[in-house]
PDB file of C-alpha atoms in Angstrom:
ATOM      1  CA  MET B   1       7.981 -22.355  18.396  1.00  0.00           C
ATOM      2  CA  ARG B   2      11.735 -22.091  18.201  1.00  0.00           C
ATOM      3  CA  PRO B   3      13.165 -18.564  18.252  1.00  0.00           C
ATOM      4  CA  ARG B   4      13.727 -16.562  15.084  1.00  0.00           C
ATOM      5  CA  ILE B   5      17.415 -15.907  14.459  1.00  0.00           C
ATOM      6  CA  VAL B   6      17.731 -13.435  11.607  1.00  0.00           C
ATOM      7  CA  PRO B   7      20.854 -12.197   9.784  1.00  0.00           C
ATOM      8  CA  VAL B   8      20.836  -8.545   8.773  1.00  0.00           C
ATOM      9  CA  LEU B   9      22.848  -7.572   5.698  1.00  0.00           C
ATOM     10  CA  GLN B  10      23.653  -3.931   5.070  1.00  0.00           C
ATOM     11  CA  LEU B  11      24.140  -2.604   1.567  1.00  0.00           C
ATOM     12  CA  HIS B  12      26.121   0.459   0.492  1.00  0.00           C
ATOM     13  CA  ARG B  13      26.159   1.504  -3.154  1.00  0.00           C
ATOM     14  CA  GLY B  14      25.453  -2.076  -4.181  1.00  0.00           C
ATOM     15  CA  TRP B  15      27.984  -3.908  -2.055  1.00  0.00           C
ATOM     16  CA  LEU B  16      27.873  -5.618   1.318  1.00  0.00           C
ATOM     17  CA  THR B  17      28.983  -3.482   4.272  1.00  0.00           C
ATOM     18  CA  LYS B  18      28.678  -3.344   8.079  1.00  0.00           C
ATOM     19  CA  THR B  19      28.343  -0.138  10.038  1.00  0.00           C
ATOM     20  CA  ARG B  20      29.498   0.533  13.577  1.00  0.00           C
ATOM     21  CA  GLN B  21      27.200   2.848  15.533  1.00  0.00           C
ATOM     22  CA  PHE B  22      25.658   3.759  12.164  1.00  0.00           C
ATOM     23  CA  GLY B  23      29.003   5.010  10.824  1.00  0.00           C
ATOM     24  CA  GLY B  24      31.578   3.666   8.371  1.00  0.00           C
ATOM     25  CA  ASN B  25      30.962   1.630   5.249  1.00  0.00           C
ATOM     26  CA  PRO B  26      33.720  -0.991   4.867  1.00  0.00           C
ATOM     27  CA  TYR B  27      33.579  -3.121   1.740  1.00  0.00           C
ATOM     28  CA  LEU B  28      32.807  -6.727   2.736  1.00  0.00           C
ATOM     29  CA  GLY B  29      32.040  -8.320  -0.609  1.00  0.00           C
ATOM     30  CA  ASP B  30      29.205  -9.167  -2.942  1.00  0.00           C
ATOM     31  CA  ALA B  31      25.737  -9.067  -1.380  1.00  0.00           C
ATOM     32  CA  VAL B  32      24.204 -11.594  -3.776  1.00  0.00           C
ATOM     33  CA  ASN B  33      26.971 -14.088  -3.000  1.00  0.00           C
ATOM     34  CA  ALA B  34      26.332 -13.630   0.736  1.00  0.00           C
ATOM     35  CA  VAL B  35      22.663 -14.477   0.157  1.00  0.00           C
ATOM     36  CA  ARG B  36      23.678 -17.649  -1.691  1.00  0.00           C
ATOM     37  CA  ILE B  37      25.815 -18.693   1.280  1.00  0.00           C
ATOM     38  CA  PHE B  38      22.927 -18.052   3.677  1.00  0.00           C
ATOM     39  CA  ASN B  39      20.792 -20.281   1.447  1.00  0.00           C
ATOM     40  CA  GLU B  40      23.290 -23.106   1.983  1.00  0.00           C
ATOM     41  CA  LEU B  41      23.264 -22.442   5.735  1.00  0.00           C
ATOM     42  CA  GLU B  42      19.442 -22.823   5.774  1.00  0.00           C
ATOM     43  CA  VAL B  43      18.633 -19.383   7.120  1.00  0.00           C
ATOM     44  CA  ASP B  44      14.923 -18.996   7.815  1.00  0.00           C
ATOM     45  CA  GLU B  45      14.655 -15.313   6.948  1.00  0.00           C
ATOM     46  CA  LEU B  46      16.837 -12.345   6.084  1.00  0.00           C
ATOM     47  CA  VAL B  47      16.782  -8.562   6.480  1.00  0.00           C
ATOM     48  CA  LEU B  48      18.436  -6.264   3.924  1.00  0.00           C
ATOM     49  CA  LEU B  49      19.031  -2.605   4.815  1.00  0.00           C
ATOM     50  CA  ASP B  50      20.413  -0.263   2.154  1.00  0.00           C
ATOM     51  CA  VAL B  51      22.220   2.406   4.188  1.00  0.00           C
ATOM     52  CA  SER B  52      23.179   4.569   1.199  1.00  0.00           C
ATOM     53  CA  ALA B  53      19.545   4.699   0.058  1.00  0.00           C
ATOM     54  CA  SER B  54      18.426   5.464   3.622  1.00  0.00           C
ATOM     55  CA  ARG B  55      20.830   8.410   3.707  1.00  0.00           C
ATOM     56  CA  GLY B  56      19.601   9.689   0.367  1.00  0.00           C
ATOM     57  CA  GLU B  57      23.014   9.115  -1.213  1.00  0.00           C
ATOM     58  CA  THR B  58      21.620   6.699  -3.797  1.00  0.00           C
ATOM     59  CA  ALA B  59      18.215   5.895  -5.228  1.00  0.00           C
ATOM     60  CA  LEU B  60      16.342   2.660  -4.708  1.00  0.00           C
ATOM     61  CA  ASP B  61      18.360  -0.052  -6.498  1.00  0.00           C
ATOM     62  CA  SER B  62      15.553  -2.078  -8.057  1.00  0.00           C
ATOM     63  CA  GLN B  63      17.926  -4.231 -10.082  1.00  0.00           C
ATOM     64  CA  LEU B  64      19.951  -5.294  -7.034  1.00  0.00           C
ATOM     65  CA  ILE B  65      16.786  -5.970  -5.032  1.00  0.00           C
ATOM     66  CA  ALA B  66      15.439  -8.182  -7.827  1.00  0.00           C
ATOM     67  CA  SER B  67      18.776 -10.033  -8.081  1.00  0.00           C
ATOM     68  CA  ILE B  68      18.818 -10.737  -4.357  1.00  0.00           C
ATOM     69  CA  ALA B  69      15.157 -11.792  -4.281  1.00  0.00           C
ATOM     70  CA  SER B  70      15.723 -14.213  -7.160  1.00  0.00           C
ATOM     71  CA  GLU B  71      18.597 -15.858  -5.266  1.00  0.00           C
ATOM     72  CA  ALA B  72      17.003 -16.011  -1.825  1.00  0.00           C
ATOM     73  CA  PHE B  73      15.336 -19.250  -0.768  1.00  0.00           C
ATOM     74  CA  MET B  74      14.069 -17.616   2.425  1.00  0.00           C
ATOM     75  CA  PRO B  75      11.661 -14.716   3.150  1.00  0.00           C
ATOM     76  CA  VAL B  76      13.423 -11.369   2.823  1.00  0.00           C
ATOM     77  CA  ALA B  77      12.663  -7.974   4.351  1.00  0.00           C
ATOM     78  CA  TYR B  78      14.061  -4.872   2.652  1.00  0.00           C
ATOM     79  CA  GLY B  79      14.481  -1.294   3.851  1.00  0.00           C
ATOM     80  CA  GLY B  80      16.041   1.835   2.379  1.00  0.00           C
ATOM     81  CA  GLY B  81      14.885   4.470  -0.085  1.00  0.00           C
ATOM     82  CA  ILE B  82      11.217   3.429  -0.271  1.00  0.00           C
ATOM     83  CA  GLN B  83       9.565   6.754  -1.086  1.00  0.00           C
ATOM     84  CA  THR B  84       6.235   5.869  -2.686  1.00  0.00           C
ATOM     85  CA  ILE B  85       3.565   3.206  -2.814  1.00  0.00           C
ATOM     86  CA  GLU B  86       4.827   2.414  -6.318  1.00  0.00           C
ATOM     87  CA  ASP B  87       8.299   1.718  -4.874  1.00  0.00           C
ATOM     88  CA  ALA B  88       6.737  -0.609  -2.330  1.00  0.00           C
ATOM     89  CA  ARG B  89       4.679  -2.488  -4.891  1.00  0.00           C
ATOM     90  CA  SER B  90       7.667  -2.938  -7.218  1.00  0.00           C
ATOM     91  CA  ILE B  91       9.765  -4.406  -4.394  1.00  0.00           C
ATOM     92  CA  VAL B  92       7.014  -6.841  -3.458  1.00  0.00           C
ATOM     93  CA  ARG B  93       6.582  -7.826  -7.104  1.00  0.00           C
ATOM     94  CA  ALA B  94      10.311  -8.576  -7.228  1.00  0.00           C
ATOM     95  CA  GLY B  95       9.809 -11.217  -4.511  1.00  0.00           C
ATOM     96  CA  ILE B  96      10.486  -9.346  -1.261  1.00  0.00           C
ATOM     97  CA  GLU B  97       8.069 -10.355   1.515  1.00  0.00           C
ATOM     98  CA  LYS B  98       8.454  -7.452   3.973  1.00  0.00           C
ATOM     99  CA  LEU B  99       9.201  -3.737   3.721  1.00  0.00           C
ATOM    100  CA  VAL B 100      11.131  -1.874   6.423  1.00  0.00           C
ATOM    101  CA  PHE B 101      10.412   1.796   7.176  1.00  0.00           C
ATOM    102  CA  ASN B 102      11.921   4.317   9.560  1.00  0.00           C
ATOM    103  CA  THR B 103      11.869   7.950   8.396  1.00  0.00           C
ATOM    104  CA  ALA B 104       8.443   7.547   6.775  1.00  0.00           C
ATOM    105  CA  VAL B 105       6.848   6.937  10.182  1.00  0.00           C
ATOM    106  CA  ILE B 106       7.436  10.639  10.906  1.00  0.00           C
ATOM    107  CA  GLU B 107       7.787  12.349   7.523  1.00  0.00           C
ATOM    108  CA  ARG B 108       5.374  10.303   5.364  1.00  0.00           C
ATOM    109  CA  PRO B 109       2.989   8.537   7.763  1.00  0.00           C
ATOM    110  CA  SER B 110       0.372   8.049   5.059  1.00  0.00           C
ATOM    111  CA  LEU B 111       2.871   5.904   3.155  1.00  0.00           C
ATOM    112  CA  ILE B 112       2.937   3.409   6.035  1.00  0.00           C
ATOM    113  CA  SER B 113      -0.857   3.210   6.093  1.00  0.00           C
ATOM    114  CA  ASP B 114      -1.093   2.974   2.304  1.00  0.00           C
ATOM    115  CA  VAL B 115       1.493   0.186   2.108  1.00  0.00           C
ATOM    116  CA  ALA B 116      -0.186  -1.703   4.948  1.00  0.00           C
ATOM    117  CA  ALA B 117      -3.514  -1.461   3.120  1.00  0.00           C
ATOM    118  CA  ALA B 118      -1.949  -2.564  -0.157  1.00  0.00           C
ATOM    119  CA  VAL B 119       0.203  -5.499   0.969  1.00  0.00           C
ATOM    120  CA  GLY B 120      -0.974  -6.209   4.530  1.00  0.00           C
ATOM    121  CA  SER B 121       0.315  -5.111   7.930  1.00  0.00           C
ATOM    122  CA  GLN B 122       2.249  -8.364   8.277  1.00  0.00           C
ATOM    123  CA  SER B 123       4.504  -7.119   5.478  1.00  0.00           C
ATOM    124  CA  VAL B 124       5.267  -3.737   7.075  1.00  0.00           C
ATOM    125  CA  VAL B 125       8.159  -3.487   9.546  1.00  0.00           C
ATOM    126  CA  ALA B 126       8.994  -0.321  11.496  1.00  0.00           C
ATOM    127  CA  SER B 127      12.664   0.111  12.369  1.00  0.00           C
ATOM    128  CA  VAL B 128      12.973   1.937  15.683  1.00  0.00           C
ATOM    129  CA  ASP B 129      16.535   3.288  15.539  1.00  0.00           C
ATOM    130  CA  VAL B 130      17.340   4.385  19.062  1.00  0.00           C
ATOM    131  CA  GLY B 131      20.077   6.783  20.162  1.00  0.00           C
ATOM    132  CA  GLY B 132      20.605   8.737  23.333  1.00  0.00           C
ATOM    133  CA  VAL B 133      21.206   7.087  26.691  1.00  0.00           C
ATOM    134  CA  ASP B 134      22.012   3.390  26.435  1.00  0.00           C
ATOM    135  CA  GLY B 135      19.925   1.165  28.701  1.00  0.00           C
ATOM    136  CA  GLY B 136      16.611   2.992  28.446  1.00  0.00           C
ATOM    137  CA  THR B 137      13.894   3.946  26.003  1.00  0.00           C
ATOM    138  CA  GLY B 138      16.224   6.522  24.459  1.00  0.00           C
ATOM    139  CA  GLN B 139      15.425   8.792  21.546  1.00  0.00           C
ATOM    140  CA  ALA B 140      14.091   7.361  18.304  1.00  0.00           C
ATOM    141  CA  ARG B 141      16.015   8.743  15.361  1.00  0.00           C
ATOM    142  CA  ILE B 142      15.290   8.928  11.630  1.00  0.00           C
ATOM    143  CA  ALA B 143      17.282   9.428   8.406  1.00  0.00           C
ATOM    144  CA  ASN B 144      19.751   6.661   9.263  1.00  0.00           C
ATOM    145  CA  GLY B 145      20.216   8.034  12.760  1.00  0.00           C
ATOM    146  CA  ARG B 146      20.982  11.570  11.622  1.00  0.00           C
ATOM    147  CA  ARG B 147      17.886  13.364  12.921  1.00  0.00           C
ATOM    148  CA  SER B 148      15.661  13.170  15.959  1.00  0.00           C
ATOM    149  CA  SER B 149      12.119  11.928  15.507  1.00  0.00           C
ATOM    150  CA  GLY B 150      10.932  13.929  18.505  1.00  0.00           C
ATOM    151  CA  LEU B 151       9.710  10.695  20.119  1.00  0.00           C
ATOM    152  CA  ASP B 152      11.195   8.160  22.465  1.00  0.00           C
ATOM    153  CA  ALA B 153      11.491   4.525  21.354  1.00  0.00           C
ATOM    154  CA  VAL B 154       8.181   3.398  22.839  1.00  0.00           C
ATOM    155  CA  GLU B 155       6.247   6.344  21.383  1.00  0.00           C
ATOM    156  CA  PHE B 156       7.797   5.795  17.961  1.00  0.00           C
ATOM    157  CA  ALA B 157       6.971   2.078  17.969  1.00  0.00           C
ATOM    158  CA  GLN B 158       3.402   2.714  19.093  1.00  0.00           C
ATOM    159  CA  ARG B 159       2.876   5.337  16.398  1.00  0.00           C
ATOM    160  CA  ALA B 160       4.219   2.980  13.733  1.00  0.00           C
ATOM    161  CA  VAL B 161       1.842   0.228  14.839  1.00  0.00           C
ATOM    162  CA  GLU B 162      -1.085   2.652  14.843  1.00  0.00           C
ATOM    163  CA  LEU B 163      -0.193   3.534  11.244  1.00  0.00           C
ATOM    164  CA  GLY B 164      -0.260  -0.126  10.235  1.00  0.00           C
ATOM    165  CA  ALA B 165       3.124  -1.690  10.948  1.00  0.00           C
ATOM    166  CA  GLY B 166       2.777  -5.370  11.824  1.00  0.00           C
ATOM    167  CA  GLU B 167       6.279  -5.840  13.194  1.00  0.00           C
ATOM    168  CA  VAL B 168       8.871  -3.695  14.970  1.00  0.00           C
ATOM    169  CA  LEU B 169      12.651  -3.879  14.595  1.00  0.00           C
ATOM    170  CA  ILE B 170      14.326  -2.477  17.726  1.00  0.00           C
ATOM    171  CA  ASN B 171      17.745  -1.168  16.709  1.00  0.00           C
ATOM    172  CA  SER B 172      20.251   0.317  19.176  1.00  0.00           C
ATOM    173  CA  ILE B 173      22.584   2.839  17.524  1.00  0.00           C
ATOM    174  CA  GLU B 174      25.072   2.719  20.409  1.00  0.00           C
ATOM    175  CA  ARG B 175      25.320  -1.077  20.233  1.00  0.00           C
ATOM    176  CA  ASP B 176      25.417  -1.320  16.415  1.00  0.00           C
ATOM    177  CA  GLY B 177      28.498  -3.285  15.323  1.00  0.00           C
ATOM    178  CA  THR B 178      30.039  -3.365  18.807  1.00  0.00           C
ATOM    179  CA  ARG B 179      29.240  -7.007  19.674  1.00  0.00           C
ATOM    180  CA  THR B 180      28.796  -6.000  23.330  1.00  0.00           C
ATOM    181  CA  GLY B 181      25.304  -7.464  23.742  1.00  0.00           C
ATOM    182  CA  TYR B 182      21.823  -6.085  23.125  1.00  0.00           C
ATOM    183  CA  ASP B 183      20.260  -3.200  25.047  1.00  0.00           C
ATOM    184  CA  LEU B 184      17.955  -5.462  27.032  1.00  0.00           C
ATOM    185  CA  ASP B 185      16.127  -2.656  28.832  1.00  0.00           C
ATOM    186  CA  LEU B 186      15.239  -1.109  25.491  1.00  0.00           C
ATOM    187  CA  ILE B 187      14.023  -4.440  24.125  1.00  0.00           C
ATOM    188  CA  ALA B 188      11.861  -5.087  27.182  1.00  0.00           C
ATOM    189  CA  ALA B 189      10.357  -1.575  27.135  1.00  0.00           C
ATOM    190  CA  VAL B 190       9.373  -1.608  23.456  1.00  0.00           C
ATOM    191  CA  SER B 191       8.272  -5.248  23.307  1.00  0.00           C
ATOM    192  CA  SER B 192       5.929  -4.787  26.254  1.00  0.00           C
ATOM    193  CA  ALA B 193       4.418  -1.631  24.753  1.00  0.00           C
ATOM    194  CA  VAL B 194       3.248  -3.000  21.387  1.00  0.00           C
ATOM    195  CA  ALA B 195       0.994  -5.921  20.482  1.00  0.00           C
ATOM    196  CA  VAL B 196       2.985  -6.996  17.420  1.00  0.00           C
ATOM    197  CA  PRO B 197       6.119  -9.158  17.076  1.00  0.00           C
ATOM    198  CA  THR B 198       9.430  -7.423  17.798  1.00  0.00           C
ATOM    199  CA  LEU B 199      12.923  -8.140  16.539  1.00  0.00           C
ATOM    200  CA  ALA B 200      16.044  -7.113  18.469  1.00  0.00           C
ATOM    201  CA  LEU B 201      19.087  -5.693  16.666  1.00  0.00           C
ATOM    202  CA  GLY B 202      22.337  -4.038  17.702  1.00  0.00           C
ATOM    203  CA  GLY B 203      25.179  -5.582  19.679  1.00  0.00           C
ATOM    204  CA  ALA B 204      24.756  -9.360  19.363  1.00  0.00           C
ATOM    205  CA  ASP B 205      27.903 -11.452  19.623  1.00  0.00           C
ATOM    206  CA  SER B 206      26.613 -14.941  20.387  1.00  0.00           C
ATOM    207  CA  LEU B 207      23.574 -17.161  20.788  1.00  0.00           C
ATOM    208  CA  VAL B 208      23.698 -16.370  24.506  1.00  0.00           C
ATOM    209  CA  ASP B 209      23.029 -12.717  23.674  1.00  0.00           C
ATOM    210  CA  MET B 210      20.199 -13.767  21.378  1.00  0.00           C
ATOM    211  CA  ARG B 211      18.626 -15.882  24.099  1.00  0.00           C
ATOM    212  CA  GLN B 212      18.721 -12.871  26.431  1.00  0.00           C
ATOM    213  CA  ALA B 213      16.962 -10.709  23.844  1.00  0.00           C
ATOM    214  CA  ILE B 214      14.190 -13.284  23.492  1.00  0.00           C
ATOM    215  CA  ASP B 215      13.923 -13.675  27.259  1.00  0.00           C
ATOM    216  CA  ASN B 216      13.371  -9.906  27.448  1.00  0.00           C
ATOM    217  CA  GLY B 217      10.398  -9.943  25.091  1.00  0.00           C
ATOM    218  CA  ALA B 218      11.752 -10.037  21.541  1.00  0.00           C
ATOM    219  CA  SER B 219      10.058 -12.440  19.142  1.00  0.00           C
ATOM    220  CA  GLY B 220      13.355 -12.874  17.327  1.00  0.00           C
ATOM    221  CA  ALA B 221      16.992 -11.861  17.472  1.00  0.00           C
ATOM    222  CA  CYS B 222      18.789 -10.179  14.581  1.00  0.00           C
ATOM    223  CA  ALA B 223      22.509  -9.722  14.058  1.00  0.00           C
ATOM    224  CA  GLY B 224      24.879  -8.320  11.491  1.00  0.00           C
ATOM    225  CA  SER B 225      28.489  -8.500  12.673  1.00  0.00           C
ATOM    226  CA  ALA B 226      27.991 -11.868  14.364  1.00  0.00           C
ATOM    227  CA  PHE B 227      27.070 -13.385  10.986  1.00  0.00           C
ATOM    228  CA  VAL B 228      29.592 -11.660   8.687  1.00  0.00           C
ATOM    229  CA  TYR B 229      32.716 -11.461  10.881  1.00  0.00           C
ATOM    230  CA  TYR B 230      34.713 -14.253  12.502  1.00  0.00           C
ATOM    231  CA  GLY B 231      37.334 -14.295  15.251  1.00  0.00           C
ATOM    232  CA  ARG B 232      39.212 -11.638  17.192  1.00  0.00           C
ATOM    233  CA  LEU B 233      40.501  -9.959  14.042  1.00  0.00           C
ATOM    234  CA  GLN B 234      37.009  -9.920  12.520  1.00  0.00           C
ATOM    235  CA  ALA B 235      37.853 -11.672   9.294  1.00  0.00           C
ATOM    236  CA  VAL B 236      34.981 -11.537   6.811  1.00  0.00           C
ATOM    237  CA  LEU B 237      33.178 -14.877   6.921  1.00  0.00           C
ATOM    238  CA  VAL B 238      29.456 -15.508   6.452  1.00  0.00           C
ATOM    239  CA  THR B 239      28.269 -17.801   9.251  1.00  0.00           C
ATOM    240  CA  TYR B 240      25.040 -18.958  10.864  1.00  0.00           C
ATOM    241  CA  PRO B 241      24.259 -21.420  13.685  1.00  0.00           C
ATOM    242  CA  SER B 242      23.012 -24.883  12.827  1.00  0.00           C
ATOM    243  CA  GLN B 243      19.324 -25.673  13.137  1.00  0.00           C
ATOM    244  CA  GLU B 244      20.125 -27.887  16.124  1.00  0.00           C
ATOM    245  CA  GLU B 245      21.955 -25.039  17.862  1.00  0.00           C
ATOM    246  CA  ILE B 246      18.952 -22.790  17.342  1.00  0.00           C
ATOM    247  CA  LYS B 247      16.581 -25.405  18.750  1.00  0.00           C
ATOM    248  CA  ASP B 248      18.854 -25.797  21.771  1.00  0.00           C
ATOM    249  CA  LEU B 249      18.791 -22.054  22.341  1.00  0.00           C
ATOM    250  CA  MET B 250      15.507 -22.102  24.278  1.00  0.00           C
ATOM    251  CA  ARG B 251      15.971 -25.351  26.170  1.00  0.00           C
TER     252      ARG B 251
END
């Protein structure tokens, strides 16, 4: 199987944004339009993370989620502001295939189990947002990186899987938006500790970085900045490698 290369779009109060080390919310454009462009670029799957909903600044934007789902020709995962099983069911009914959780792993663990029972573990993704020392298992954080979970990255991932998560998103806070490469030690540690697929996020700049993430145990490589910025001055431009480039990645 060829590797999974997955764009991650961040939302803030309804628009497209891109954080750096989980801070800042620059306006980058219309999120629905970005999804349409990714359709044209033949993206296999997409992750949407609503940072304002994750921070509790805004409520779950059901209308925006439905608009994006109706435009997306690829499977979409969504995270941010999912508080109840009813929230989860409404998002799935709108056409979203996977639900991403972070804070709930610690503060509402039963929600993870209930959602997994309702829609299947394959549709539940745990985001392991890791701060602390770069290059190790670090400290898993919740509430959009604002609070400690009390667990390291491996412990957090294992707990999420025990609760019913069928996939783990490994997200380095220090590398977020920096385009300095993934935290490969972190990826290797978490991927080897859980028996579910893992996705790497945080720091990707090129397909070379993505290959390294996969070589270190990730089932797929995610990126935000690498797919919404272009060039030294980081002009806003939605991009994605060709299918041939992705196939060549593992040769």
